[in-house]
Amino acid sequence: MIDAGKMHKAGHAFYQSDNGVWLTDRVPTEYLKIEEKAAGEKTMAQTEITGETLKAWGHIPGKEFGRLLEIAQAGQAAGYGEDQIRAKLEGMKPPPHVPLQNAGDVPFHFNIEASEDEDEVKNLAKVRETMTAVIRTPTVVSAAVMPDACPAGPLGTIPVGGVVAAKNAIHPGMHSADICCSVMMTDLGEADPKTVLDAAEKVTHFGPGGRQNGRRFTLSQNLMDAFRENRFLNNPKILRMAVEHLGTQGDGNHFLFVGKSRNTGRTAIVTHHGSRGPGAILYKLGMEVAERYRRKLSPKTLKQNAWIPADTEDGQDYWAALQLIRKWTKANHNAIHQATVEGSKAEPGDRFWNEHNFVFKRGDLYYHGKGATPAWSDYAADATGLTLIPLNMSEPVLVVRGKDADHALGFSPHGAGRNFSRSEHKRRMGKMTAEQALAAETEGLDIRFPAGGIDASELPSSYKNAGSVVRQIDSFGLAEVVDYIDPYGCMMAGDVPPFWLNKKKKGRRA
């Protein structure tokens, strides 16, 4: 217990500030000094305040419990009565935990159908099950799934093709680690498609890691300065990767596609990738902050659905970081497109892009699209009214105009999606080699895997039926297809080991 007598002898006293917080310091003239008491003196009617006293007053033992006890004992030593102390501590109780919502409380729009195909039926059931768990999160006010929906993690994780609208909350787990995964298209006029693909292969970068010295693009100094001014992005790894990863595409389902417009016959390049290393680290930092809030506000919320309250300083800084990562991702696409234009000596026309893994603010709600394309005209300052939906390497990229459908929360699909996992697809190939499958499924197309061998998990057969997805886009009124970019060829990383496996091997060699 704090010895008030010793504090007074040292020239200190207890006083109460304007905001009601007890302090121990030399008393300024504007505060009322508490009459000094002899060390250890207690009023006969007062008993010593202990941890048991605080528990009886409704305080739950935890991280702040010891500090509250110190404050209570300091107030008692300074001559405050129990009623005053209890009233003071009452205002310092943490808010009550926010419970999960009941199943069925939140409207859930299903813009997907399954035929009698067993894989589709099973996928649909899993999507429904996981989304039903997601929408019990306290912040969620509505949700929807698109025709390309498929599970993307443990039960209760927002699926690919999922959209969640939340009140005053940013959920990092709902935009995932590949923040601002997006597609960009540039019209290259009469350029020869092979010349364009050859030029693109020389300038782009697939696979893990970044570019080596001498092969890097220049990042805008203004953007780098803005990163440094944001407390989430002013991180040594992020700042380094912002330079090294510019002009890189990574691996997995990221691609560089060359084709021709069905409307005009003009050549076009389409790239698909996200924010690479900078975004992955921002996601990790965001999840750490969200987890702290989850433990404090809603421990029963699933960890992957933790949120950062948007009206806090953390929320405002994270929102600003997302907008800067979006700018970086756009610059990443632009670097590859411009270098390809120069390498192919093409005469570029229109260029536009859209993200499909991001958080969008509309009114007072935050819309989380996990593999879902915004389908309203002014979702961003640089929106053109047109967006892109790729399907697979042997199918056209759709150029669409979104219909801002209420039952889809204003979104459309981002691609074709899967009915089963990558590993299951490889298992079903049986004795067929990746080379045989590629030849059979992409006959006449120029398909390249510059960073590794053929990635069989990215073949057209690993995705949902493209025609079915396109029909559902129309039948659910999600978007209007205004053009098709028919494929000439496509580049993807290929079958490269996961980055964490490369790290393990390097560690063993060391």
mmCIF file of C-alpha atoms in Angstrom, residues 352-354 374-388 399-403:
data_model
loop_
_atom_site.group_PDB
_atom_site.id
_atom_site.type_symbol
_atom_site.label_atom_id
_atom_site.label_comp_id
_atom_site.label_asym_id
_atom_site.label_seq_id
_atom_site.Cartn_x
_atom_site.Cartn_y
_atom_site.Cartn_z
ATOM 1 C CA PHE A 352 -7.448 1.141 -66.430
ATOM 2 C CA TRP A 353 -7.353 -1.089 -63.387
ATOM 3 C CA ASN A 354 -9.295 -2.311 -60.394
ATOM 4 C CA PRO A 374 -16.346 -3.342 -56.840
ATOM 5 C CA ALA A 375 -19.279 -2.823 -59.187
ATOM 6 C CA TRP A 376 -20.285 0.793 -58.544
ATOM 7 C CA SER A 377 -18.944 3.562 -60.742
ATOM 8 C CA ASP A 378 -17.178 5.766 -58.187
ATOM 9 C CA TYR A 379 -15.655 3.214 -55.807
ATOM 10 C CA ALA A 380 -12.343 5.096 -56.146
ATOM 11 C CA ALA A 381 -11.140 8.451 -57.465
ATOM 12 C CA ASP A 382 -9.448 6.738 -60.436
ATOM 13 C CA ALA A 383 -12.365 4.404 -61.265
ATOM 14 C CA THR A 384 -13.403 4.500 -64.935
ATOM 15 C CA GLY A 385 -16.701 2.636 -64.736
ATOM 16 C CA LEU A 386 -15.091 -0.459 -66.270
ATOM 17 C CA THR A 387 -13.535 -3.359 -64.387
ATOM 18 C CA LEU A 388 -11.820 -6.626 -65.331
ATOM 19 C CA VAL A 399 -14.333 -6.223 -69.477
ATOM 20 C CA VAL A 400 -17.454 -5.390 -67.488
ATOM 21 C CA ARG A 401 -19.551 -2.512 -66.251
ATOM 22 C CA GLY A 402 -20.832 -3.226 -62.766
ATOM 23 C CA LYS A 403 -24.528 -3.011 -61.945
#
